[in-house]
Short mmCIF file of C-alpha atoms and ligand atoms in Angstrom, two decimals:
data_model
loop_
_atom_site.label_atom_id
_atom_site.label_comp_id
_atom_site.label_asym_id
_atom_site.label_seq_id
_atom_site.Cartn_x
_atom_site.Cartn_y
_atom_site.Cartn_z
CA UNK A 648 -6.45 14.24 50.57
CA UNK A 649 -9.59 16.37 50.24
CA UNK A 650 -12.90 16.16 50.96
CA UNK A 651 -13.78 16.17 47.46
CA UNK A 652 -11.17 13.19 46.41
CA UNK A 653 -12.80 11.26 49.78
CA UNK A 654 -15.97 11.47 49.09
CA UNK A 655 -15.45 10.47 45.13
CA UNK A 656 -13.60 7.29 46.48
CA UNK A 657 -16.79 6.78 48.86
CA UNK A 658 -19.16 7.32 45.96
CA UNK A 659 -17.46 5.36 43.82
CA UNK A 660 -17.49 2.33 46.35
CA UNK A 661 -21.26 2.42 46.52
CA UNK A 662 -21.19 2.78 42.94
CA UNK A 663 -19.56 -0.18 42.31
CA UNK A 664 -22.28 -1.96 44.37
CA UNK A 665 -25.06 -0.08 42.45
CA UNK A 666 -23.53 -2.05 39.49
CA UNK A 667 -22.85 -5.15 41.17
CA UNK A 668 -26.76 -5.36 41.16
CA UNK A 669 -28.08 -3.32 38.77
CA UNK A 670 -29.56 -1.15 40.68
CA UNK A 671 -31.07 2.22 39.49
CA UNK A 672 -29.54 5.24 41.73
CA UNK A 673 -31.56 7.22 44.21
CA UNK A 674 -32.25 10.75 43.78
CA UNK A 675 -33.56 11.46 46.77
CA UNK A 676 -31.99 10.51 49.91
CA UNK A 677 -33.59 10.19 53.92
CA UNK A 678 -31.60 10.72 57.26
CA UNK A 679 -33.55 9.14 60.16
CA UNK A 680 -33.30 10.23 63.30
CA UNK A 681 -35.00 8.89 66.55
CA UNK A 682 -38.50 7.65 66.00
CA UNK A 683 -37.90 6.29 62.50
CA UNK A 684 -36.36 2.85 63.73
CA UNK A 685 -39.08 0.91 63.12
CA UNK A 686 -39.66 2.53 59.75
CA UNK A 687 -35.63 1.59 59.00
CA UNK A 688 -36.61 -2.24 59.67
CA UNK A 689 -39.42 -1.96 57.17
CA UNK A 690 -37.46 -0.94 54.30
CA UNK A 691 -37.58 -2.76 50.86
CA UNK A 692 -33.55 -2.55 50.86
CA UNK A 693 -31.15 -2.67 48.01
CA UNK A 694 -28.10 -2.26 49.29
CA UNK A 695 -27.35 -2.08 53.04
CA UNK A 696 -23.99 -1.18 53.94
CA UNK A 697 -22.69 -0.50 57.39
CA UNK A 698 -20.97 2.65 57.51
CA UNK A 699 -17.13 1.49 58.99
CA UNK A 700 -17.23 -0.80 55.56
CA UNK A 701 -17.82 2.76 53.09
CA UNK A 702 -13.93 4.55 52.56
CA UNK A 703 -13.70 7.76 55.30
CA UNK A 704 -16.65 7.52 56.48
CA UNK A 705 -17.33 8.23 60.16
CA UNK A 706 -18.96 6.04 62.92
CA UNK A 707 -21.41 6.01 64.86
CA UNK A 708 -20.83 5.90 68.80
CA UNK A 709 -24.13 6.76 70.01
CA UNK A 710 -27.03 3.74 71.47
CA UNK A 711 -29.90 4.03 69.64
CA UNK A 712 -28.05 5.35 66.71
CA UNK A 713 -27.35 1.94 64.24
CA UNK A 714 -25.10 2.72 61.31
CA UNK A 715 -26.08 2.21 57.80
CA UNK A 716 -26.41 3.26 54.60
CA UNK A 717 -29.37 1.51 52.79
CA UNK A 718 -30.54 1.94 49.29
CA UNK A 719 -34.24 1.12 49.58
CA UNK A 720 -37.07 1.08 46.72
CA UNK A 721 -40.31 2.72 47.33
CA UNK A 722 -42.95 -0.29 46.47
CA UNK A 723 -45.10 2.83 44.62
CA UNK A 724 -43.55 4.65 42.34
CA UNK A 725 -40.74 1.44 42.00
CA UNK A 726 -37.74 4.16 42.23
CA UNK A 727 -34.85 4.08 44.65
CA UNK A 728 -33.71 6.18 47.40
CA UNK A 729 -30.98 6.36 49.40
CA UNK A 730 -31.32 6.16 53.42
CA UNK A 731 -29.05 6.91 56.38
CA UNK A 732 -30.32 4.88 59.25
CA UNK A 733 -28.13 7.00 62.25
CA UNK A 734 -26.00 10.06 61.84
CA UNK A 735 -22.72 11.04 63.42
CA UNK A 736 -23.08 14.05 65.68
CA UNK A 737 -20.59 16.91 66.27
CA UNK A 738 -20.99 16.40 69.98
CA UNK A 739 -19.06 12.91 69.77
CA UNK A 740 -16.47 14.37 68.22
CA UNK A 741 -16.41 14.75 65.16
CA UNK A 742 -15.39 17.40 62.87
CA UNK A 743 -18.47 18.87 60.61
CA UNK A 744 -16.52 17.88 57.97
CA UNK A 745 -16.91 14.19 59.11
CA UNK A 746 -20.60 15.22 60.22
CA UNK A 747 -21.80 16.35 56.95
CA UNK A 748 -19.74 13.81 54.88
CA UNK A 749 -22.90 11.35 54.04
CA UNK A 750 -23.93 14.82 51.99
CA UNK A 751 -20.98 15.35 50.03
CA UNK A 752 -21.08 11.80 49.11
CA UNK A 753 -25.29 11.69 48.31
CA UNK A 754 -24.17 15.18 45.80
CA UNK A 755 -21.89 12.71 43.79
CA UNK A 756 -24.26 10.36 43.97
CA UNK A 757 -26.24 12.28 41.83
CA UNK A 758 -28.94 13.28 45.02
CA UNK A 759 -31.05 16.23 44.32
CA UNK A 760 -33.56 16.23 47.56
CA UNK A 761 -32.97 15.34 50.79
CA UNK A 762 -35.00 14.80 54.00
CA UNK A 763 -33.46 15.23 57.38
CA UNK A 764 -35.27 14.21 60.13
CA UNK A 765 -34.29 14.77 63.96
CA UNK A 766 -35.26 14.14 67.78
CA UNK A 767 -35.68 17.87 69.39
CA UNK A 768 -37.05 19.31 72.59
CA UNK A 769 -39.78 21.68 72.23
CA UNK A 770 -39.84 25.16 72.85
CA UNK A 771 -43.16 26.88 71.57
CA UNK A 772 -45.72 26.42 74.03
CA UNK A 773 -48.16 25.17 72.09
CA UNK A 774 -46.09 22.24 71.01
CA UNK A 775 -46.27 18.39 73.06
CA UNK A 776 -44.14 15.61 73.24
CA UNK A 777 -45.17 13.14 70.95
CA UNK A 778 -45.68 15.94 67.99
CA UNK A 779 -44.55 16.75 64.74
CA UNK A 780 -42.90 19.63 63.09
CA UNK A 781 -41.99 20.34 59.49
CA UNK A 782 -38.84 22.25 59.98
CA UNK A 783 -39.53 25.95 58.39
CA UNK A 784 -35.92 27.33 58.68
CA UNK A 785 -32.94 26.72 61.41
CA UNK A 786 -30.46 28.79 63.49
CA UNK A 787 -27.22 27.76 63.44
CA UNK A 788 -25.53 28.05 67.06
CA UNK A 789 -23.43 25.43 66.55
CA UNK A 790 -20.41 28.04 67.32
CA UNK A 791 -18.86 26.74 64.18
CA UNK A 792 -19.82 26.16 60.30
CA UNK A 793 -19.06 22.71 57.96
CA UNK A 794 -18.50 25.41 54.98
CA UNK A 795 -15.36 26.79 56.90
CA UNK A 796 -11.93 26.96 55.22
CA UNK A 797 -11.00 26.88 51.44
CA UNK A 798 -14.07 26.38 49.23
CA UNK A 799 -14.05 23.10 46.49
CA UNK A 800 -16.21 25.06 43.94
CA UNK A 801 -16.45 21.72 43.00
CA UNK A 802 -19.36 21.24 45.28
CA UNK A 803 -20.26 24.82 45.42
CA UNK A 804 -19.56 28.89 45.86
CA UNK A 805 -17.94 30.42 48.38
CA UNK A 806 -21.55 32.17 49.67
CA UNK A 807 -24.31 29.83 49.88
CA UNK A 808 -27.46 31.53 49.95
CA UNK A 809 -30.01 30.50 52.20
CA UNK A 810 -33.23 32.05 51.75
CA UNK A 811 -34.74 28.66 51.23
CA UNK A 812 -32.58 26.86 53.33
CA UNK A 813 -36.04 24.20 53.74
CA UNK A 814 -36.96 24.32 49.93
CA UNK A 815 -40.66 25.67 50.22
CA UNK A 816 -42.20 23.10 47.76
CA UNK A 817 -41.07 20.02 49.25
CA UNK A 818 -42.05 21.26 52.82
CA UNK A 819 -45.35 21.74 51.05
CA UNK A 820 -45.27 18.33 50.01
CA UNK A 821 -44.72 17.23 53.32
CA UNK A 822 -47.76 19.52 55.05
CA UNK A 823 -50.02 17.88 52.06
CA UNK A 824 -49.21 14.33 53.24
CA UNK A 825 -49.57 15.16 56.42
CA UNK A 826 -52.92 16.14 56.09
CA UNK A 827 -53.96 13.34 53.92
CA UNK A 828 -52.39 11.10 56.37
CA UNK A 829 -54.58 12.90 59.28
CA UNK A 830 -51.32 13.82 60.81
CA UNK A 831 -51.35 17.22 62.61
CA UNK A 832 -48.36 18.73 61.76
CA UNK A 833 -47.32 21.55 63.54
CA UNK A 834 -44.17 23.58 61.86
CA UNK A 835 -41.30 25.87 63.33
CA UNK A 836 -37.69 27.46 63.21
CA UNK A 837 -35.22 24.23 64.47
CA UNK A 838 -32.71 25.82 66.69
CA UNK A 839 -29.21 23.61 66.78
CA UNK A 840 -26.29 23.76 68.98
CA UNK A 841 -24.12 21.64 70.00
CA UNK A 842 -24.81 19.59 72.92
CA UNK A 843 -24.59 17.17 74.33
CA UNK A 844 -25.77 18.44 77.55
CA UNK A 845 -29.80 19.54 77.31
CA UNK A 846 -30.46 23.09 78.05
CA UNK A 847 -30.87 24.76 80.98
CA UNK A 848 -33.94 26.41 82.15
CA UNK A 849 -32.31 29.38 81.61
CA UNK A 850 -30.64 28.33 77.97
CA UNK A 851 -34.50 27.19 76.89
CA UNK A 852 -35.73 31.04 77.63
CA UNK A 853 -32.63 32.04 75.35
CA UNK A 854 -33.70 29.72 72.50
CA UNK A 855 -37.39 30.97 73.03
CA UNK A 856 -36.45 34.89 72.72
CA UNK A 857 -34.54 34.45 69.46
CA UNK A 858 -36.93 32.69 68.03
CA UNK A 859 -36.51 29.07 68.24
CA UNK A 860 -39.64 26.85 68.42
CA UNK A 861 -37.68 23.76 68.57
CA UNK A 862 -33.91 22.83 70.07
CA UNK A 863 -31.37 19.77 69.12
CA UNK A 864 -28.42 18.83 68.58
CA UNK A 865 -27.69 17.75 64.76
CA UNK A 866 -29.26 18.66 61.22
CA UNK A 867 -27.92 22.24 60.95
CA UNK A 868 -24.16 21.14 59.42
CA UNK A 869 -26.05 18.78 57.51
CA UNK A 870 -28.42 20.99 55.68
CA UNK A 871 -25.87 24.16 55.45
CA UNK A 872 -23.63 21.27 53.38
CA UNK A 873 -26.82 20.53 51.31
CA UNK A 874 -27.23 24.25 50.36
CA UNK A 875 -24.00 24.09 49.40
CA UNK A 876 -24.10 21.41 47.20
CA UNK A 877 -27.62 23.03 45.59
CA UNK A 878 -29.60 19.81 47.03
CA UNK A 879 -33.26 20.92 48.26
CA UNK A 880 -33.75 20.01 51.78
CA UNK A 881 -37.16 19.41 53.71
CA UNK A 882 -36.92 18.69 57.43
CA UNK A 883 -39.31 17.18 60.18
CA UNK A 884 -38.76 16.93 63.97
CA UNK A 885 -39.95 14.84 66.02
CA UNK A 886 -40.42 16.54 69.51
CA UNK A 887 -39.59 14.09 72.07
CA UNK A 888 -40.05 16.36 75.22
CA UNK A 889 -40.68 19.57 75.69
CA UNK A 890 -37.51 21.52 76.58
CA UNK A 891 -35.94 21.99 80.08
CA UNK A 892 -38.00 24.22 81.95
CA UNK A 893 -40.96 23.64 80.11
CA UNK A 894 -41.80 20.74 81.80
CA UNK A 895 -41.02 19.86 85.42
CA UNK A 896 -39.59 16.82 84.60
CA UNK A 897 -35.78 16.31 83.62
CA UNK A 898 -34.77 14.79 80.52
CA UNK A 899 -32.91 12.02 79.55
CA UNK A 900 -31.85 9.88 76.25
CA UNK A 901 -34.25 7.52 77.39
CA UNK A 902 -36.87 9.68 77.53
CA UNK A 903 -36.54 10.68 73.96
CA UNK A 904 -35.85 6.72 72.77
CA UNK A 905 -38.89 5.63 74.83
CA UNK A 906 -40.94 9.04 73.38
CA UNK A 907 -39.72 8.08 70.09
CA UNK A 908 -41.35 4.64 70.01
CA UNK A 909 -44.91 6.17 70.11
CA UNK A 910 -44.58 7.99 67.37
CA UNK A 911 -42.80 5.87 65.53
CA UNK A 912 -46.20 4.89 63.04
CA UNK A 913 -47.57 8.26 62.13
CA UNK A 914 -43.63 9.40 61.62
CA UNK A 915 -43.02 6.47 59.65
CA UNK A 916 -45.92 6.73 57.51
CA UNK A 917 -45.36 10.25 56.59
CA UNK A 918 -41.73 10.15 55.69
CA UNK A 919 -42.57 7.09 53.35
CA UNK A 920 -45.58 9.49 52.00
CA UNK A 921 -43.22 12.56 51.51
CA UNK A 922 -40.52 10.18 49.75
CA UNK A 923 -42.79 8.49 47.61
CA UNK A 924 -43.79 12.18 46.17
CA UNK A 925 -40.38 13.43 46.13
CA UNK A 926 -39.42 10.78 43.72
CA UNK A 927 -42.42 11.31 41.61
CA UNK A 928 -41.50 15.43 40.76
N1 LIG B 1011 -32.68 19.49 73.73
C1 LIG B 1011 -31.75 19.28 72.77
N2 LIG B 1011 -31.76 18.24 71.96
C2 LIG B 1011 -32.76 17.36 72.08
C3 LIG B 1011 -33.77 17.51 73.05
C4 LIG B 1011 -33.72 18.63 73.91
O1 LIG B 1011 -34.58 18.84 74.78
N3 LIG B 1011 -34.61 16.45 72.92
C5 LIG B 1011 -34.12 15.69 71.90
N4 LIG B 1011 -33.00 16.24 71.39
#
């Protein structure tokens, strides 16, 4: 079977729920990563459907990672959107054709924006744990590529292109709430790669000199998939620490789950800001 016939069967499950209630369909769609729990619990949701119930798709072994797929409606402009509350990550085990599945199926769902959050150490100096950053382009290290093998044109060319890999108006959309939200945003080039070991000292000085501000371990497949699929993408980390080396202190998942719950509010409040205008252009 391919990806293309799994992911129709997948859209055309939620479908059929979309028309079970009469629900509009989202256009935009939301993956949130650590520090957007609380904002997850505060949806207005739809449709909530765990992801081991939705045909192929993978699950999530991680803690602090709950599975879902939620359609939720933004109280303001009274449209829907579709949410991923947890992701699967290549460093469980999965193959980034599982990992970026939730994209192929939000492109026959009709998506046209998406915004992909993350947890991420940082790298530029000038950046604490506890910050922000709209994602202004990535480097793929991930030693590997979801767009390898035969191309479905179906979903897109053979080349994707990507210039804009973080479309530059919605990332403008996102600095503008930001502001107005009196967040201070600082923005930078996420650097992916596998995992799931952090860095080393020594790895963090690598990331630095080619040009990374910020380090993790997911979003990259996602977004490449997106490209290919001619969704525009906006991104936001959250840095949780600041990168091995950086700091004296060691890191753990704790650290960045604990880190994640202080900035849970201003994150919150500016992804449901950026959403709300993404739905309104
Ligand atoms: N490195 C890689 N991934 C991460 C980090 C980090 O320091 N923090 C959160 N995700």
């Amino acid at each position: 079977m391919t990806v293309y016939n799994k992911a129709e069967e997948a859209a055309n499950f939620l479908k059929a729920k979309l028309k079970e209630g009469n629900f509009e369909n989202g256009t935009v769609a939301v993956t949130l990563g650590s520090g957007l729990g609380k904002f997850g619990n505060s949806l207005t949701r739809l449709i909530t459907v765990k992801y081991e119930e939705i045909p192929h798709f993978p699950k999530s072994t991680v803690e602090g990672h709950a599975g879902a797929l939620i359609l939720a409606k933004d109280e303001e402009t009274g449209k829907n959107f579709w949410v991923m509350q947890g992701r699967v990550h290549y460093y469980e085990g999965y193959s980034m054709e599982q990992v970026t599945f939730p994209i192929r199926i939000f492109f026959l769902l009709g998506v046209k924006k998406f915004l992909v959050t993350n947890a991420a150490g940082g790298i530029n100096r000038n950046f604490d744990a506890g910050d922000l950053m709209l994602i202004r382009d990535h480097i793929n290290m991930f030693g590997n590529n979801p767009l390898i093998g035969p191309n479905d044109k179906r979903f897109g060319p053979r080349f994707s292109d990507m210039t804009e890999a973080y479309d530059k108006k919605l990332s403008k959309i996102v600095e503008e709430e930001a502001v107005s939200l009196k967040i201070n945003i600082k923005e930078g080039v996420y650097f992916g790669w596998s995992g799931p070991t952090f860095e080393t000292p020594s790895e963090v000085r690598l990331v630095a000199a080619l040009g990374g501000d910020a380090v993790g371990m997911s979003t990259v497949p996602e977004v490449i998939v997106a490209r290919h699929c001619g969704i525009d993408v906006a991104g936001i980390s959250f840095i949780s620490n600041k990168a091995a080396g950086i700091s004296a202190e060691k890191l753990s998942h704790e650290e960045v789950q604990e880190n994640s719950k202080l900035v849970e509010e201003k994150f919150g409040a500016l992804v449901k800001a950026s959403v709300t205008r993404f739905l309104k252009i």
